[in-house]
Coordinates of C-alpha atoms and ligand atoms in Angstrom, one line a residue:
X1 CA 26.0 -10.6 -10.6
X2 CA 23.6 -10.6 -8.8
X3 CA 22.5 -7.4 -7.3
X4 CA 20.8 -7.3 -3.2
X5 CA 18.6 -5.0 -1.9
X6 CA 17.1 -3.6 1.2
X7 CA 13.3 -2.9 1.7
X8 CA 12.6 -0.7 3.6
X9 CA 8.2 -0.7 3.8
X10 CA 8.7 -4.2 2.6
X11 CA 4.9 -5.2 4.0
X12 CA 2.9 -2.3 1.7
X13 CA 1.7 -1.7 -1.2
X14 CA 5.5 -0.4 -2.7
X15 CA 6.7 -3.3 -0.7
X16 CA 4.3 -6.1 -2.9
X17 CA 5.5 -4.6 -6.0
X18 CA 9.1 -5.0 -6.1
X19 CA 9.0 -8.5 -4.3
X20 CA 6.7 -9.4 -7.2
X21 CA 9.7 -8.1 -9.6
X22 CA 12.4 -9.4 -7.1
X23 CA 10.9 -13.0 -7.8
X24 CA 10.9 -13.3 -11.9
X25 CA 14.9 -11.9 -11.8
X26 CA 16.2 -14.6 -9.3
X27 CA 19.4 -14.8 -11.0
X28 CA 19.6 -10.8 -10.9
X29 CA 18.2 -9.9 -7.3
X30 CA 18.1 -10.8 -3.8
X31 CA 16.2 -9.6 -0.9
X32 CA 18.7 -9.1 2.0
X33 CA 17.0 -7.5 4.3
X34 CA 13.5 -6.0 4.4
X35 CA 11.7 -4.0 7.3
X36 CA 7.8 -4.0 8.5
X37 CA 5.6 -2.2 10.7
X38 CA 2.7 -3.7 11.8
X39 CA 1.8 -6.6 9.2
X40 CA 3.9 -9.2 10.8
X41 CA 2.2 -12.1 9.6
X42 CA 2.7 -10.4 6.3
X43 CA 6.6 -10.4 7.1
X44 CA 7.0 -13.6 8.6
X45 CA 5.3 -14.9 4.8
X46 CA 8.2 -12.5 3.1
X47 CA 10.4 -14.5 5.6
X48 CA 9.4 -17.5 4.2
X49 CA 9.0 -16.8 0.6
X50 CA 12.2 -15.2 0.2
X51 CA 14.8 -16.2 2.7
X52 CA 16.5 -12.7 3.8
X53 CA 19.5 -12.2 6.2
X54 CA 17.8 -9.4 8.0
X55 CA 14.5 -8.1 9.0
X56 CA 13.8 -5.1 11.1
X57 CA 10.1 -4.7 12.9
X58 CA 8.9 -2.1 14.4
X59 CA 9.9 -2.7 18.7
X60 CA 11.7 -5.8 20.9
X61 CA 8.2 -7.2 21.8
X62 CA 6.9 -7.6 18.0
X63 CA 10.7 -9.4 17.1
X64 CA 10.4 -12.0 19.9
X65 CA 6.9 -12.5 17.9
X66 CA 8.9 -12.7 15.0
X67 CA 11.8 -14.8 16.0
X68 CA 9.1 -17.0 18.0
X69 CA 6.8 -17.6 13.8
X70 CA 9.9 -18.4 12.3
X71 CA 11.3 -20.8 14.0
X72 CA 8.2 -23.1 14.7
X73 CA 8.3 -23.0 10.6
X74 CA 4.0 -22.3 9.4
X75 CA 4.6 -24.5 6.8
X76 CA 5.5 -28.5 8.0
X77 CA 5.7 -30.0 4.7
X78 CA 9.0 -27.6 3.8
X79 CA 12.0 -28.2 4.9
X80 CA 13.3 -25.8 7.4
X81 CA 15.5 -22.8 6.7
X82 CA 17.7 -20.5 7.7
X83 CA 16.3 -18.0 9.9
X84 CA 17.1 -13.9 9.6
X85 CA 18.7 -11.8 11.8
X86 CA 16.3 -10.0 13.2
X87 CA 16.8 -6.3 14.6
X88 CA 13.8 -3.3 15.7
X89 CA 13.4 0.3 15.5
X90 CA 15.2 3.3 13.6
X91 CA 18.8 1.6 14.4
X92 CA 17.9 -1.5 13.0
X93 CA 16.3 0.9 9.8
X94 CA 19.5 2.5 9.7
X95 CA 21.5 -0.7 9.9
X96 CA 20.2 -2.5 6.6
X97 CA 20.3 0.5 5.1
X98 CA 24.3 1.6 5.2
X99 CA 24.6 -2.9 5.0
X100 CA 27.7 -2.9 3.5
X101 CA 26.5 -5.8 1.8
X102 CA 23.8 -3.7 -0.3
X103 CA 23.8 -2.9 -3.6
X104 CA 20.0 -1.1 -3.8
X105 CA 18.0 0.1 -0.7
X106 CA 14.1 0.8 -1.6
X107 CA 12.8 3.2 0.0
X108 CA 9.0 2.5 0.4
X109 CA 8.3 3.0 3.4
X110 CA 5.4 6.0 4.1
X111 CA 5.6 9.4 5.6
X112 CA 8.2 11.3 7.3
X113 CA 8.9 7.7 8.9
X114 CA 11.0 7.0 6.3
X115 CA 13.5 10.0 5.9
X116 CA 16.3 9.2 9.1
X117 CA 16.7 5.7 6.5
X118 CA 16.9 7.0 3.9
X119 CA 19.7 9.5 4.4
X120 CA 21.2 7.2 6.8
X121 CA 21.4 4.8 2.4
X122 CA 22.3 8.1 0.8
X123 CA 25.4 8.7 3.1
X124 CA 26.2 5.4 2.8
X125 CA 26.6 5.7 -0.7
X126 CA 23.9 3.2 -2.0
X127 CA 22.2 3.7 -5.1
X128 CA 18.4 4.4 -3.5
X129 CA 15.1 3.5 -5.4
X130 CA 12.8 6.0 -3.9
X131 CA 9.4 5.8 -3.3
X132 CA 8.6 7.5 -0.5
X133 CA 8.7 10.6 -1.4
X134 CA 7.9 12.5 1.7
X135 CA 11.0 11.9 2.6
X136 CA 12.9 13.8 0.0
X137 CA 9.9 16.9 0.6
X138 CA 10.2 17.7 3.6
X139 CA 14.1 17.0 3.5
X140 CA 15.0 20.2 1.6
X141 CA 18.3 20.6 -0.5
X142 CA 20.0 17.9 2.3
X143 CA 19.3 14.7 0.7
X144 CA 20.3 15.9 -2.5
X145 CA 23.8 17.3 -0.8
X146 CA 24.1 14.2 1.8
X147 CA 24.0 12.4 -2.3
X148 CA 26.0 14.6 -4.1
X149 CA 28.5 14.3 -1.5
X150 CA 29.1 10.4 -0.8
X151 CA 28.5 9.4 -4.3
X152 CA 24.8 8.0 -3.4
X153 CA 22.3 8.0 -6.3
X154 CA 18.6 8.0 -6.0
X155 CA 16.2 6.8 -8.6
X156 CA 12.9 8.0 -9.0
X157 CA 10.5 5.0 -8.2
X158 CA 7.2 7.2 -8.4
X159 CA 5.5 6.8 -11.4
X160 CA 5.3 9.9 -12.9
X161 CA 9.4 11.0 -11.9
X162 CA 10.6 7.6 -12.8
X163 CA 8.6 8.9 -16.7
X164 CA 10.2 11.8 -16.7
X165 CA 13.8 9.9 -16.1
X166 CA 12.7 8.5 -19.0
X167 CA 11.8 11.0 -21.0
X168 CA 15.1 12.4 -20.3
X169 CA 18.1 12.0 -22.2
X170 CA 19.5 9.6 -20.1
X171 CA 21.5 7.6 -22.8
X172 CA 23.0 10.2 -22.9
X173 CA 24.5 11.0 -19.2
X174 CA 27.9 11.2 -19.1
X175 CA 28.5 9.2 -16.3
X176 CA 26.1 7.4 -13.7
X177 CA 26.5 10.4 -11.2
X178 CA 22.9 11.9 -9.1
X179 CA 24.6 14.7 -10.2
X180 CA 24.5 14.1 -14.0
X181 CA 20.7 13.2 -13.4
X182 CA 20.3 16.2 -11.7
X183 CA 21.2 18.6 -14.1
X184 CA 20.2 17.0 -17.1
X185 CA 17.2 19.0 -17.3
X186 CA 18.9 21.8 -15.7
X187 CA 21.8 21.6 -19.1
X188 CA 20.6 24.0 -22.1
X189 CA 22.5 21.8 -24.3
X190 CA 19.6 19.4 -23.2
X191 CA 16.8 22.0 -24.6
X192 CA 14.1 21.1 -21.3
X193 CA 11.7 23.7 -21.6
X194 CA 9.7 22.5 -18.8
X195 CA 8.0 19.1 -17.4
X196 CA 4.5 18.2 -17.4
X197 CA 2.8 15.4 -14.5
X198 CA -0.1 13.9 -15.3
X199 CA -2.6 13.3 -12.3
X200 CA -5.6 11.1 -12.7
X201 CA -8.3 13.0 -10.7
X202 CA -8.9 10.6 -8.0
X203 CA -12.4 9.2 -6.6
X204 CA -14.0 13.1 -6.7
X205 CA -12.4 14.6 -9.6
X206 CA -15.9 15.3 -11.2
X207 CA -17.1 15.7 -7.4
X208 CA -18.4 19.1 -6.2
X209 CA -17.5 21.3 -3.3
X210 CA -20.0 20.3 -1.1
X211 CA -19.6 16.5 -1.9
X212 CA -16.4 16.2 -0.9
X213 CA -17.3 17.3 2.3
X214 CA -19.6 14.4 3.2
X215 CA -16.8 12.3 1.5
X216 CA -16.2 9.0 3.6
X217 CA -12.5 7.2 4.2
X218 CA -14.1 4.2 2.1
X219 CA -14.9 6.8 -0.8
X220 CA -11.5 8.8 -0.8
X221 CA -9.4 5.5 -0.6
X222 CA -10.8 4.3 -3.0
X223 CA -8.9 5.2 -6.4
X224 CA -10.0 4.7 -9.8
X225 CA -6.7 3.3 -11.3
X226 CA -4.1 2.4 -9.0
X227 CA -3.9 0.6 -6.0
X228 CA -1.9 1.7 -3.4
X229 CA -1.2 2.7 1.0
X230 CA -4.2 4.3 3.0
X231 CA -2.0 7.1 3.4
X232 CA -0.7 7.5 -0.8
X233 CA -4.9 6.4 -2.2
X234 CA -6.5 10.0 0.6
X235 CA -3.3 12.6 -1.2
X236 CA -4.6 11.0 -4.5
X237 CA -8.1 12.3 -3.7
X238 CA -7.2 15.7 -2.5
X239 CA -4.4 15.7 -4.6
X240 CA -2.4 16.7 -2.8
X241 CA 0.3 13.8 -3.9
X242 CA 0.8 15.7 -7.1
X243 CA 1.5 18.9 -5.1
X244 CA 4.2 16.8 -3.4
X245 CA 5.5 15.4 -6.7
X246 CA 5.7 18.8 -8.2
X247 CA 8.1 19.7 -5.3
X248 CA 9.3 16.0 -5.5
X249 CA 9.8 16.8 -8.9
X250 CA 12.1 19.8 -8.3
X251 CA 14.2 18.2 -6.2
X252 CA 14.6 15.6 -8.5
X253 CA 15.3 17.4 -11.3
X254 CA 16.4 20.5 -10.3
X255 CA 14.0 22.3 -12.3
X256 CA 12.4 26.1 -11.7
X257 CA 8.9 25.7 -10.7
X258 CA 7.6 28.3 -13.5
X259 CA 8.4 25.0 -15.8
X260 CA 6.8 22.3 -14.0
X261 CA 2.9 22.0 -14.7
X262 CA 0.3 19.2 -13.8
X263 CA -2.0 18.2 -16.6
X264 CA -5.3 15.9 -14.8
X265 CA -5.2 12.7 -16.9
X266 CA -8.6 10.2 -16.0
X267 CA -7.0 7.1 -17.8
X268 CA -3.3 7.3 -16.2
X269 CA -1.6 5.9 -19.1
X270 CA 0.9 9.3 -19.2
X271 CA 2.5 9.2 -16.6
X272 CA 4.7 12.0 -17.1
X273 CA 5.8 14.1 -20.0
X274 CA 9.1 16.4 -20.8
X275 CA 8.5 19.4 -23.7
X276 CA 11.6 20.6 -25.5
X277 CA 13.2 23.4 -27.0
X278 CA 12.1 22.0 -30.7
X279 CA 8.6 21.6 -30.4
X280 CA 9.4 17.4 -29.0
X281 CA 7.0 16.3 -26.0
X282 CA 8.8 13.0 -25.1
X283 CA 5.8 11.0 -22.7
X284 CA 5.7 7.6 -21.9
X285 CA 3.1 5.7 -21.5
X286 CA 1.9 2.7 -19.7
X287 CA -0.3 0.4 -17.2
X288 CA -0.6 2.1 -14.3
X289 CA 1.7 -0.3 -12.2
X290 CA 3.9 0.2 -9.9
X291 CA 6.1 -2.5 -12.0
X292 CA 7.2 -0.6 -14.7
X293 CA 8.9 2.1 -12.7
X294 CA 10.2 -0.2 -10.3
X295 CA 11.7 -3.0 -13.1
X296 CA 13.1 0.0 -15.6
X297 CA 15.0 1.9 -12.2
X298 CA 16.1 -2.7 -11.7
X299 CA 17.1 -3.1 -15.2
X300 CA 18.7 0.7 -15.6
X301 CA 21.3 -0.1 -12.6
X302 CA 22.4 -3.0 -14.2
X303 CA 23.3 -1.4 -16.8
X304 CA 22.1 1.9 -18.9
X305 CA 18.7 1.1 -20.3
X306 CA 18.9 -2.4 -19.4
X307 CA 15.5 -4.3 -19.4
X308 CA 13.9 -6.1 -17.6
X309 CA 10.3 -7.9 -17.6
X310 CA 7.7 -6.9 -15.1
X311 CA 4.7 -9.2 -15.3
X312 CA 3.1 -5.8 -16.3
X313 CA 0.5 -7.2 -18.7
X314 CA 0.8 -5.3 -22.5
X315 CA -0.5 -1.8 -23.4
X316 CA -3.0 -1.9 -25.0
X317 CA -4.2 1.8 -26.8
X318 CA -6.7 0.3 -29.1
X319 CA -9.0 -1.2 -26.3
X320 CA -7.9 1.5 -24.1
X321 CA -9.5 3.9 -26.7
X322 CA -9.3 7.5 -26.0
X323 CA -7.2 9.5 -23.6
X324 CA -8.3 13.0 -22.7
X325 CA -6.2 16.1 -21.0
X326 CA -8.3 18.3 -18.7
X327 CA -6.5 21.7 -16.8
X328 CA -6.3 20.8 -12.8
X329 CA -8.9 22.8 -10.6
X330 CA -7.7 24.3 -7.3
X331 CA -10.7 25.6 -6.4
X332 CA -12.3 22.4 -5.7
X333 CA -8.7 20.2 -5.3
X334 CA -6.8 23.3 -2.7
X335 CA -3.9 21.5 -1.3
X336 CA -2.4 21.4 -5.0
X337 CA -2.3 25.7 -4.8
X338 CA -1.0 25.1 -1.0
X339 CA 1.6 22.8 -2.0
X340 CA 2.7 24.7 -4.8
X341 CA 2.5 28.0 -3.1
X342 CA 4.9 26.0 -1.0
X343 CA 7.5 24.8 -3.3
X344 CA 7.4 29.1 -4.6
X345 CA 8.0 30.0 -0.9
X346 CA 11.1 27.6 -0.5
X347 CA 12.7 27.8 3.2
X348 CA 10.9 25.7 5.7
X349 CA 7.5 25.8 3.9
X350 CA 7.0 21.8 1.9
X351 CA 8.4 20.7 5.0
X352 CA 5.7 22.4 7.4
X353 CA 3.3 21.4 4.2
X354 CA 4.2 17.8 4.6
X355 CA 3.8 17.3 8.3
X356 CA -0.1 19.2 8.9
X357 CA -1.0 16.9 5.3
X358 CA -0.1 13.8 7.5
X359 CA -1.6 14.3 10.6
X360 CA -4.6 15.5 8.3
X361 CA -4.9 12.3 6.6
X362 CA -4.4 10.5 9.7
X363 CA -7.0 12.7 11.4
X364 CA -9.2 11.9 8.6
X365 CA -8.4 8.0 8.1
X366 CA -9.0 8.5 12.4
X367 CA -12.6 10.1 12.3
X368 CA -11.7 12.9 13.5
X369 CA -11.9 15.3 10.4
X370 CA -14.1 15.8 7.5
X371 CA -12.3 15.9 4.0
X372 CA -12.1 18.7 3.4
X373 CA -10.7 19.5 6.5
X374 CA -7.4 18.1 5.4
X375 CA -6.3 21.1 3.0
X376 CA -7.8 23.7 5.5
X377 CA -5.7 22.2 8.2
X378 CA -2.4 22.2 6.5
X379 CA -3.5 26.2 5.1
X380 CA -3.4 27.2 8.4
X381 CA -0.4 25.6 9.5
X382 CA 1.5 26.4 6.7
X383 CA -0.5 30.2 7.2
X384 CA 0.9 30.5 10.8
X385 CA 4.7 28.9 10.1
X386 CA 5.9 28.8 6.4
X387 CA 8.8 31.4 5.9
X388 CA 11.6 31.4 3.4
X389 CA 14.3 30.9 5.6
X390 CA 16.2 27.4 3.9
X391 CA 16.2 24.4 6.8
X392 CA 20.3 23.2 6.1
X393 CA 20.2 20.6 9.0
X394 CA 18.4 17.5 9.9
X395 CA 18.1 18.7 13.2
X396 CA 16.0 21.7 11.8
X397 CA 13.9 19.7 9.8
X398 CA 13.1 17.4 11.8
X399 CA 12.2 20.3 14.7
X400 CA 10.1 21.8 11.7
X401 CA 8.3 18.9 11.5
X402 CA 7.7 18.3 15.2
X403 CA 6.4 21.0 15.1
X404 CA 4.0 21.5 11.8
X405 CA 2.5 18.7 13.6
X406 CA 1.5 20.0 16.7
X407 CA 0.1 23.1 15.6
X408 CA -1.7 20.6 13.0
X409 CA -2.8 18.6 16.1
X410 CA -4.5 21.4 18.1
X411 CA -6.1 23.0 14.4
X412 CA -7.7 19.5 14.4
X413 CA -9.1 19.7 17.7
X414 CA -10.3 22.8 17.2
X415 CA -12.5 21.7 14.5
X416 CA -13.4 18.4 16.0
X417 CA -14.8 21.0 18.9
X418 CA -16.5 23.2 15.8
X419 CA -14.5 26.4 16.3
X420 CA -13.1 26.2 12.8
Ligands
NAD501 P1 1.6 1.6 2.4 O1 0.9 1.9 3.7 O2 1.4 0.8 1.5 O3 3.3 0.6 2.9 C1 3.8 2.0 3.7 C2 5.4 0.9 4.0 O4 5.3 1.2 5.4 C3 4.8 -0.5 5.0 O5 5.7 -2.1 4.7 C4 5.2 0.2 6.5 O6 4.4 -1.4 7.6 C5 5.4 1.1 6.7 N1 5.8 2.1 7.2 C6 4.6 2.4 7.8 N2 5.0 3.0 8.8 C7 6.5 3.4 9.9 C8 6.9 4.0 10.2 N3 6.7 4.9 11.1 N4 8.4 3.1 10.7 C9 8.2 2.4 9.5 N5 7.9 1.6 8.5 C10 7.0 1.5 8.3 O7 1.9 2.6 1.4 P2 2.8 2.9 0.3 O8 1.7 2.4 -0.5 O9 3.4 1.4 -0.6 O10 3.5 4.2 0.0 C11 5.1 4.2 0.3 C12 5.5 5.6 -0.3 O11 5.6 4.9 -1.5 C13 4.9 6.5 0.2 O12 5.8 7.5 0.7 C14 4.1 6.5 -1.1 O13 4.3 8.2 -1.8 C15 5.2 6.5 -2.4 N6 4.5 5.7 -3.8 C16 3.4 4.3 -3.3 C17 2.9 4.1 -4.7 C18 1.9 2.9 -4.8 O14 2.1 2.7 -5.7 N7 2.3 2.6 -3.2 C19 3.5 5.0 -6.0 C20 3.8 6.0 -5.6 C21 5.1 6.3 -4.6
MG502 MG1 2.7 9.3 -8.3

């Protein structure tokens, strides 16, 4: 049976890895639809190679540009292919996320911009392969509730969460319902004591606070082990990424904050570990390459624990030689501490944290503030807004997101003027 895939955010780094895995299994998966935002040249190339039925772009003007480019055809030596239907804007994204002909929605848009389409996929009862951690972090329990209501399944593509999923007794799942996945870590019968996510430590793992004050954009986006989009690369440098991932793990696996830990592991070979009651620790290892978790999820949906090839080279531990581990330093990396606090506070705190961080990272990438201002900005916004009142509706989530962004923007302007 060929599974149809809607790829939201197909022109990004996760998009690249997903398309690579799909291209290795044309007999199992087909790209039914894809979205792109800025890199239209890349979207054209994807359309020519994968021939999707539908494509989504940000606006009507881009839709016209794409239509003309595809009609002209970039390669005159190839026979002309069927042209996709071109849609645009949030409505376009929502339509491909809820398309009845789609089996799996790969959610790979970066940031809060991906939330609405993920919720649509949830309402439509899809299998959601989730890379877009910000959507889960900001949405509180709303996304899980919508999945539970429709029977949608949320499967983790983020490497650490995918590793946790593999270390939990997922083979023992009584059914393929989301409910079962989110209860694996909770159920006393399985004896899960704690979950540890690893972090490489990022490019500034050994830097002092003073050195980090002067970190350039180029240095911050240069991750030692993973090749990723700019926003998540900066998040990895501040360790906010690991903070967001703790909240992501809390939501995915319904586990209490006290049972979630972070360990710095510079080689990025062990992605996560699950400690069991009897003293066993089960870890998942692999090369730092997102094609592994993507292939695991795409294989798993075809039949429990069915493995497919990913194109990732075999792990050679003798060549790697050693695996190091150290405790994270929240003094040098305050963003991690802020995320842990937000996770414990609950309520609106994770949504505020995420929004302020998105604005601060964009500010840093635009040259508006220093690297160390990112965490400082998030802290000021949390101080102003965070509380433990639950965000029960999409409207309240979007309202909180908007307010936090506005305050973060003011804070950055104050930084700019040298007032903070
Ligand atoms: P990226 O910047 O490389 O790609 C982002 C994608 O989102 C692009 O296709 C872009 O066109 C689209 N996009 C950006 N803004 C948009 C908007 N306003 N509306 C619609 N589409 C928009 O990012 P990435 O590294 O591929 O990361 C994507 C998501 O996956 C992020 O949430 C990230 O945290 C998560 N993730 C990434 C990795 C990785 O290795 N890259 C690993 C784990 C999780
Ligand atoms: Mg990760």
